[in-house]
mmCIF file of C-alpha atoms in Angstrom:
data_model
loop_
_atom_site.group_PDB
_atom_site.id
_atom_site.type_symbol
_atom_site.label_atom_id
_atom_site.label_comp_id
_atom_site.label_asym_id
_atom_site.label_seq_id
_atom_site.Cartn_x
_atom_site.Cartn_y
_atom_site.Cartn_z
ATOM 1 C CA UNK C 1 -26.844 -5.090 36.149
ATOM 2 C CA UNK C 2 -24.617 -6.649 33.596
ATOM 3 C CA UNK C 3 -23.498 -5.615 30.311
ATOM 4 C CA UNK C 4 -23.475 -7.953 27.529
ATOM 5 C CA UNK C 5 -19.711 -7.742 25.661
ATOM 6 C CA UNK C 6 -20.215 -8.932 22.092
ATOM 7 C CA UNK C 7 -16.390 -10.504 21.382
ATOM 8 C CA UNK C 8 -17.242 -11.250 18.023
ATOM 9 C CA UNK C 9 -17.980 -7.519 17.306
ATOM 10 C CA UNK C 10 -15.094 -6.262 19.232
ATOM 11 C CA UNK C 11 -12.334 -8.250 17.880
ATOM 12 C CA UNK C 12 -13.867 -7.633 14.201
ATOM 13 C CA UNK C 13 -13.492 -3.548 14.813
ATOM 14 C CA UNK C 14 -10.210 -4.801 16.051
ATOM 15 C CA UNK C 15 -8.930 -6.468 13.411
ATOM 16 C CA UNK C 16 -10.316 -4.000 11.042
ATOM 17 C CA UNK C 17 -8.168 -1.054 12.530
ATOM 18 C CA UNK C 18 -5.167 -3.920 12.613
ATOM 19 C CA UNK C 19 -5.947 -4.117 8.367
ATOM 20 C CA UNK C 20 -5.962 -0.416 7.907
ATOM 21 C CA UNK C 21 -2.856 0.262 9.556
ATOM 22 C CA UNK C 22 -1.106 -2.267 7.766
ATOM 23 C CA UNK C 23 -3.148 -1.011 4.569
ATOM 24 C CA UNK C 24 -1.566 2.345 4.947
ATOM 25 C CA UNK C 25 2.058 1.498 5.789
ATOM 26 C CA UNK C 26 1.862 -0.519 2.585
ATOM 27 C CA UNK C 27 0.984 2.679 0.771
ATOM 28 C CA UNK C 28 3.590 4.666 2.188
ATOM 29 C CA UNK C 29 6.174 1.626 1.223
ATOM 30 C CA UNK C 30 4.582 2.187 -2.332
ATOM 31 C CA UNK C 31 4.780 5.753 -2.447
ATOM 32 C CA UNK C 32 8.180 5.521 -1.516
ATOM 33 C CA UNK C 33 9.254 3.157 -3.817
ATOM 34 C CA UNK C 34 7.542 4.706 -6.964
ATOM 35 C CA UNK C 35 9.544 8.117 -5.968
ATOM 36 C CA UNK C 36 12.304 6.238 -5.803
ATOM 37 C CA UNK C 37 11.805 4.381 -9.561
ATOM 38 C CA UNK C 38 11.106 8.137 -10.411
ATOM 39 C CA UNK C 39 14.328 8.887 -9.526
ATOM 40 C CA UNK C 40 16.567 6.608 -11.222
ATOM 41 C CA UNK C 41 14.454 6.322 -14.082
ATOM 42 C CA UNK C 42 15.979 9.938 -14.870
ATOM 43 C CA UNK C 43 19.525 8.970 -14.079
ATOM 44 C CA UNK C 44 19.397 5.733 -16.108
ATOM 45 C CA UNK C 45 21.108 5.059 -19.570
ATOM 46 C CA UNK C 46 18.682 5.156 -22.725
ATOM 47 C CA UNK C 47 18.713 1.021 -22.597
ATOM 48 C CA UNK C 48 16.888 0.401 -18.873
ATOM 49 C CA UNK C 49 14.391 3.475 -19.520
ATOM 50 C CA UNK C 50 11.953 0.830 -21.347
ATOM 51 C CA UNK C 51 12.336 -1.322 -18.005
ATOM 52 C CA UNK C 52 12.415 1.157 -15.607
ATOM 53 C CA UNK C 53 9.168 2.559 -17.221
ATOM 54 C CA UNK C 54 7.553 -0.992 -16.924
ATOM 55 C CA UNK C 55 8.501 -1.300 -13.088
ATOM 56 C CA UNK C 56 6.801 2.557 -12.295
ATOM 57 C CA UNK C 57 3.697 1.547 -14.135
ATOM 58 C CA UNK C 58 3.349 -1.270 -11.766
ATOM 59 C CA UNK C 59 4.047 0.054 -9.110
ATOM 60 C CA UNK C 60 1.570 2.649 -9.533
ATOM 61 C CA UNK C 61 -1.328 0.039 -9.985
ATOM 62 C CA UNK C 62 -0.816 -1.344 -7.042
ATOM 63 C CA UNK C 63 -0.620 1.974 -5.202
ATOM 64 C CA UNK C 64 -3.753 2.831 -6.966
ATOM 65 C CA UNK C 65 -5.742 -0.489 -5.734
ATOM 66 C CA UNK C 66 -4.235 0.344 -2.592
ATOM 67 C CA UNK C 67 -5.468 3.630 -2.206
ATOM 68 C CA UNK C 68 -8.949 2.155 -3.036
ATOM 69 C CA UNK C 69 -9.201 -0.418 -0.249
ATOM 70 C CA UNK C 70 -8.488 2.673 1.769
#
């Protein structure tokens, strides 16, 4: 007998495991770019520290909505 192949259903899990892995590598571009504000947020002059601070706070909300959709 033949088997019915739903191709809506299979290129939906598809796509679905195409969005995760892209969700992921997007969080480890995050995490890597927040350690990396860390970082030079401690070897900046007194006068970028406000900015710096601004640009890690960011960057962290996005990680964190990231992290969600995970």
């Amino acid at each position: 007998m033949g088997q019915v192949i739903h191709f809506r259903e299979l290129h939906q899990a598809r796509r679905r495991r195409s969005e995760r892995a892209n969700l992921e590598q997007c969080v480890e571009l995050l995490e890597w770019n927040l350690k990396r504000s860390l970082d030079r947020y401690f070897t900046s002059p007194p006068e970028e520290k406000s900015l710096r601070a601004t640009q890690i706070r960011k960057l962290s909300e996005i990680l964190e909505y990231a992290l969600r959709l995970l």
